[in-house]
mmCIF file of C-alpha atoms in Angstrom:
data_model
loop_
_atom_site.group_PDB
_atom_site.id
_atom_site.type_symbol
_atom_site.label_atom_id
_atom_site.label_comp_id
_atom_site.label_asym_id
_atom_site.label_seq_id
_atom_site.Cartn_x
_atom_site.Cartn_y
_atom_site.Cartn_z
ATOM 1 C CA UNK V 1 3.161 20.216 34.585
ATOM 2 C CA UNK V 2 1.458 16.893 33.980
ATOM 3 C CA UNK V 3 2.288 14.591 31.089
ATOM 4 C CA UNK V 4 -1.294 14.869 29.885
ATOM 5 C CA UNK V 5 -0.877 18.600 29.368
ATOM 6 C CA UNK V 6 2.110 17.848 27.170
ATOM 7 C CA UNK V 7 0.913 14.796 25.239
ATOM 8 C CA UNK V 8 -2.480 16.098 24.179
ATOM 9 C CA UNK V 9 -1.131 19.147 22.294
ATOM 10 C CA UNK V 10 1.560 16.941 20.736
ATOM 11 C CA UNK V 11 -1.066 14.479 19.539
ATOM 12 C CA UNK V 12 -3.174 17.249 18.098
ATOM 13 C CA UNK V 13 -0.162 18.688 16.327
ATOM 14 C CA UNK V 14 0.738 15.232 14.981
ATOM 15 C CA UNK V 15 -2.819 14.654 13.725
ATOM 16 C CA UNK V 16 -2.663 17.958 11.824
ATOM 17 C CA UNK V 17 0.830 17.425 10.405
ATOM 18 C CA UNK V 18 0.893 15.687 7.054
ATOM 19 C CA UNK V 19 4.680 15.663 7.023
ATOM 20 C CA UNK V 20 4.913 13.909 10.404
ATOM 21 C CA UNK V 21 2.434 11.266 9.263
ATOM 22 C CA UNK V 22 4.338 10.704 6.033
ATOM 23 C CA UNK V 23 7.471 10.315 8.143
ATOM 24 C CA UNK V 24 5.726 7.781 10.376
ATOM 25 C CA UNK V 25 4.581 5.744 7.377
ATOM 26 C CA UNK V 26 8.093 5.889 5.930
ATOM 27 C CA UNK V 27 9.582 4.754 9.251
ATOM 28 C CA UNK V 28 7.214 1.770 9.405
ATOM 29 C CA UNK V 29 8.143 0.835 5.836
ATOM 30 C CA UNK V 30 11.840 1.233 6.627
ATOM 31 C CA UNK V 31 11.494 -0.909 9.782
ATOM 32 C CA UNK V 32 9.823 -3.597 7.654
ATOM 33 C CA UNK V 33 12.721 -3.466 5.171
ATOM 34 C CA UNK V 34 15.221 -3.717 8.017
ATOM 35 C CA UNK V 35 13.364 -6.701 9.497
ATOM 36 C CA UNK V 36 13.354 -8.472 6.131
ATOM 37 C CA UNK V 37 17.086 -7.934 5.673
ATOM 38 C CA UNK V 38 17.983 -8.944 9.226
ATOM 39 C CA UNK V 39 15.712 -11.972 9.479
ATOM 40 C CA UNK V 40 15.819 -13.076 5.841
ATOM 41 C CA UNK V 41 12.055 -13.151 5.274
ATOM 42 C CA UNK V 42 11.168 -14.059 1.677
ATOM 43 C CA UNK V 43 8.556 -11.276 1.417
ATOM 44 C CA UNK V 44 8.977 -7.537 0.723
ATOM 45 C CA UNK V 45 9.538 -5.204 3.635
ATOM 46 C CA UNK V 46 6.532 -3.123 2.621
ATOM 47 C CA UNK V 47 4.288 -6.100 3.381
ATOM 48 C CA UNK V 48 5.874 -6.439 6.826
ATOM 49 C CA UNK V 49 5.310 -2.705 7.365
ATOM 50 C CA UNK V 50 1.702 -3.014 6.240
ATOM 51 C CA UNK V 51 1.110 -5.927 8.640
ATOM 52 C CA UNK V 52 2.752 -3.954 11.465
ATOM 53 C CA UNK V 53 0.602 -0.912 10.741
ATOM 54 C CA UNK V 54 -2.547 -3.020 10.588
ATOM 55 C CA UNK V 55 -1.617 -4.718 13.881
ATOM 56 C CA UNK V 56 -1.058 -1.364 15.579
ATOM 57 C CA UNK V 57 -4.415 -0.124 14.280
ATOM 58 C CA UNK V 58 -6.225 -3.252 15.478
ATOM 59 C CA UNK V 59 -4.558 -3.089 18.933
ATOM 60 C CA UNK V 60 -5.460 0.618 19.120
ATOM 61 C CA UNK V 61 -1.803 1.568 19.549
ATOM 62 C CA UNK V 62 -2.292 3.815 16.545
ATOM 63 C CA UNK V 63 -5.391 5.707 15.483
ATOM 64 C CA UNK V 64 -6.708 6.273 11.991
ATOM 65 C CA UNK V 65 -6.385 10.026 12.449
ATOM 66 C CA UNK V 66 -2.646 9.522 13.049
ATOM 67 C CA UNK V 67 -2.224 8.243 9.502
ATOM 68 C CA UNK V 68 -5.071 9.815 7.522
ATOM 69 C CA UNK V 69 -3.321 12.895 6.123
ATOM 70 C CA UNK V 70 -0.115 11.043 5.304
ATOM 71 C CA UNK V 71 -1.966 8.184 3.656
ATOM 72 C CA UNK V 72 -4.095 10.623 1.644
ATOM 73 C CA UNK V 73 -0.935 12.292 0.375
ATOM 74 C CA UNK V 74 0.591 8.961 -0.641
ATOM 75 C CA UNK V 75 -2.576 7.934 -2.479
ATOM 76 C CA UNK V 76 -2.912 11.332 -4.143
ATOM 77 C CA UNK V 77 0.676 11.334 -5.370
ATOM 78 C CA UNK V 78 0.887 7.701 -6.475
ATOM 79 C CA UNK V 79 1.638 8.847 -9.979
ATOM 80 C CA UNK V 80 5.064 9.921 -8.701
ATOM 81 C CA UNK V 81 5.860 6.272 -7.988
ATOM 82 C CA UNK V 82 5.504 5.432 -11.678
ATOM 83 C CA UNK V 83 7.908 8.125 -12.861
ATOM 84 C CA UNK V 84 11.035 5.959 -12.347
ATOM 85 C CA UNK V 85 9.504 3.347 -14.667
ATOM 86 C CA UNK V 86 9.166 5.805 -17.546
ATOM 87 C CA UNK V 87 12.931 6.485 -18.002
ATOM 88 C CA UNK V 88 13.579 2.749 -17.761
ATOM 89 C CA UNK V 89 11.156 2.117 -20.607
ATOM 90 C CA UNK V 90 12.565 4.913 -22.735
ATOM 91 C CA UNK V 91 16.116 3.547 -22.271
ATOM 92 C CA UNK V 92 15.114 0.177 -23.689
ATOM 93 C CA UNK V 93 14.060 1.067 -27.230
ATOM 94 C CA UNK V 94 13.478 -2.616 -28.032
ATOM 95 C CA UNK V 95 10.266 -2.394 -25.995
ATOM 96 C CA UNK V 96 8.768 -0.185 -28.708
ATOM 97 C CA UNK V 97 9.242 -2.919 -31.342
ATOM 98 C CA UNK V 98 8.202 -6.541 -31.717
ATOM 99 C CA UNK V 99 9.320 -7.449 -28.195
ATOM 100 C CA UNK V 100 7.090 -4.742 -26.764
ATOM 101 C CA UNK V 101 4.125 -6.041 -28.748
ATOM 102 C CA UNK V 102 4.810 -9.566 -27.477
ATOM 103 C CA UNK V 103 4.939 -8.276 -23.895
ATOM 104 C CA UNK V 104 1.687 -6.359 -24.396
ATOM 105 C CA UNK V 105 0.056 -9.472 -25.871
ATOM 106 C CA UNK V 106 1.141 -11.557 -22.881
ATOM 107 C CA UNK V 107 -0.111 -8.900 -20.446
ATOM 108 C CA UNK V 108 -3.436 -8.653 -22.291
ATOM 109 C CA UNK V 109 -3.881 -12.444 -22.511
ATOM 110 C CA UNK V 110 -2.957 -12.850 -18.862
ATOM 111 C CA UNK V 111 -5.400 -10.151 -17.802
ATOM 112 C CA UNK V 112 -8.210 -11.697 -19.850
ATOM 113 C CA UNK V 113 -7.432 -15.166 -18.421
ATOM 114 C CA UNK V 114 -7.403 -13.930 -14.823
ATOM 115 C CA UNK V 115 -10.601 -11.908 -15.254
ATOM 116 C CA UNK V 116 -12.388 -14.815 -16.983
ATOM 117 C CA UNK V 117 -11.377 -17.421 -14.408
ATOM 118 C CA UNK V 118 -12.327 -15.064 -11.577
ATOM 119 C CA UNK V 119 -15.736 -14.363 -13.129
ATOM 120 C CA UNK V 120 -16.394 -18.078 -13.701
ATOM 121 C CA UNK V 121 -15.332 -18.939 -10.153
ATOM 122 C CA UNK V 122 -17.560 -16.279 -8.649
ATOM 123 C CA UNK V 123 -20.450 -17.410 -10.853
ATOM 124 C CA UNK V 124 -19.979 -21.076 -9.875
ATOM 125 C CA UNK V 125 -19.818 -20.282 -6.165
ATOM 126 C CA UNK V 126 -22.778 -17.928 -6.403
ATOM 127 C CA UNK V 127 -24.895 -20.619 -8.072
ATOM 128 C CA UNK V 128 -23.680 -23.217 -5.567
ATOM 129 C CA UNK V 129 -24.571 -20.942 -2.664
ATOM 130 C CA UNK V 130 -28.032 -20.199 -4.056
ATOM 131 C CA UNK V 131 -28.736 -23.956 -4.228
ATOM 132 C CA UNK V 132 -27.841 -24.595 -0.591
#
C-alpha cells in the first residue's frame, strides 16, 4: 500500500474535522507559549503562534482548508472568551461606582483621541498624495 493511498484519506478527514483543526490551532498557540517561556521573548505566545501559522501558510506547509473549520468555530464562539471577564467585573463592586465611571471616561476619551488622530492622519496623507 503506498503512502499516497494513506495520506490522501487522512488529509480529507482532517479537512472535514473541526475538532482536529481546533486542536491544531491550540497546539500552535501552545507551542508559541512554550517558545516564549523558554526563550524569554517579551511578546505573548499567541503572537508567536500567529506568526508561525502565517509562515506555514505562506510556505504552503499548511493549507487554508486545514484551518478553515477550526478558525470559523473560534470566530463564531469568541463570546465565550469574554465570559471569564464578567465574573471578574462582578467581583469588584467598586467598578460600578465612581471608579467605574472614571475608567469609562478614560476609555471613551482614549477612543475618541485615537479615532480623531487616525482620521486626521489619513486625511493629511490623502491630501498629500493627491498633490503629488
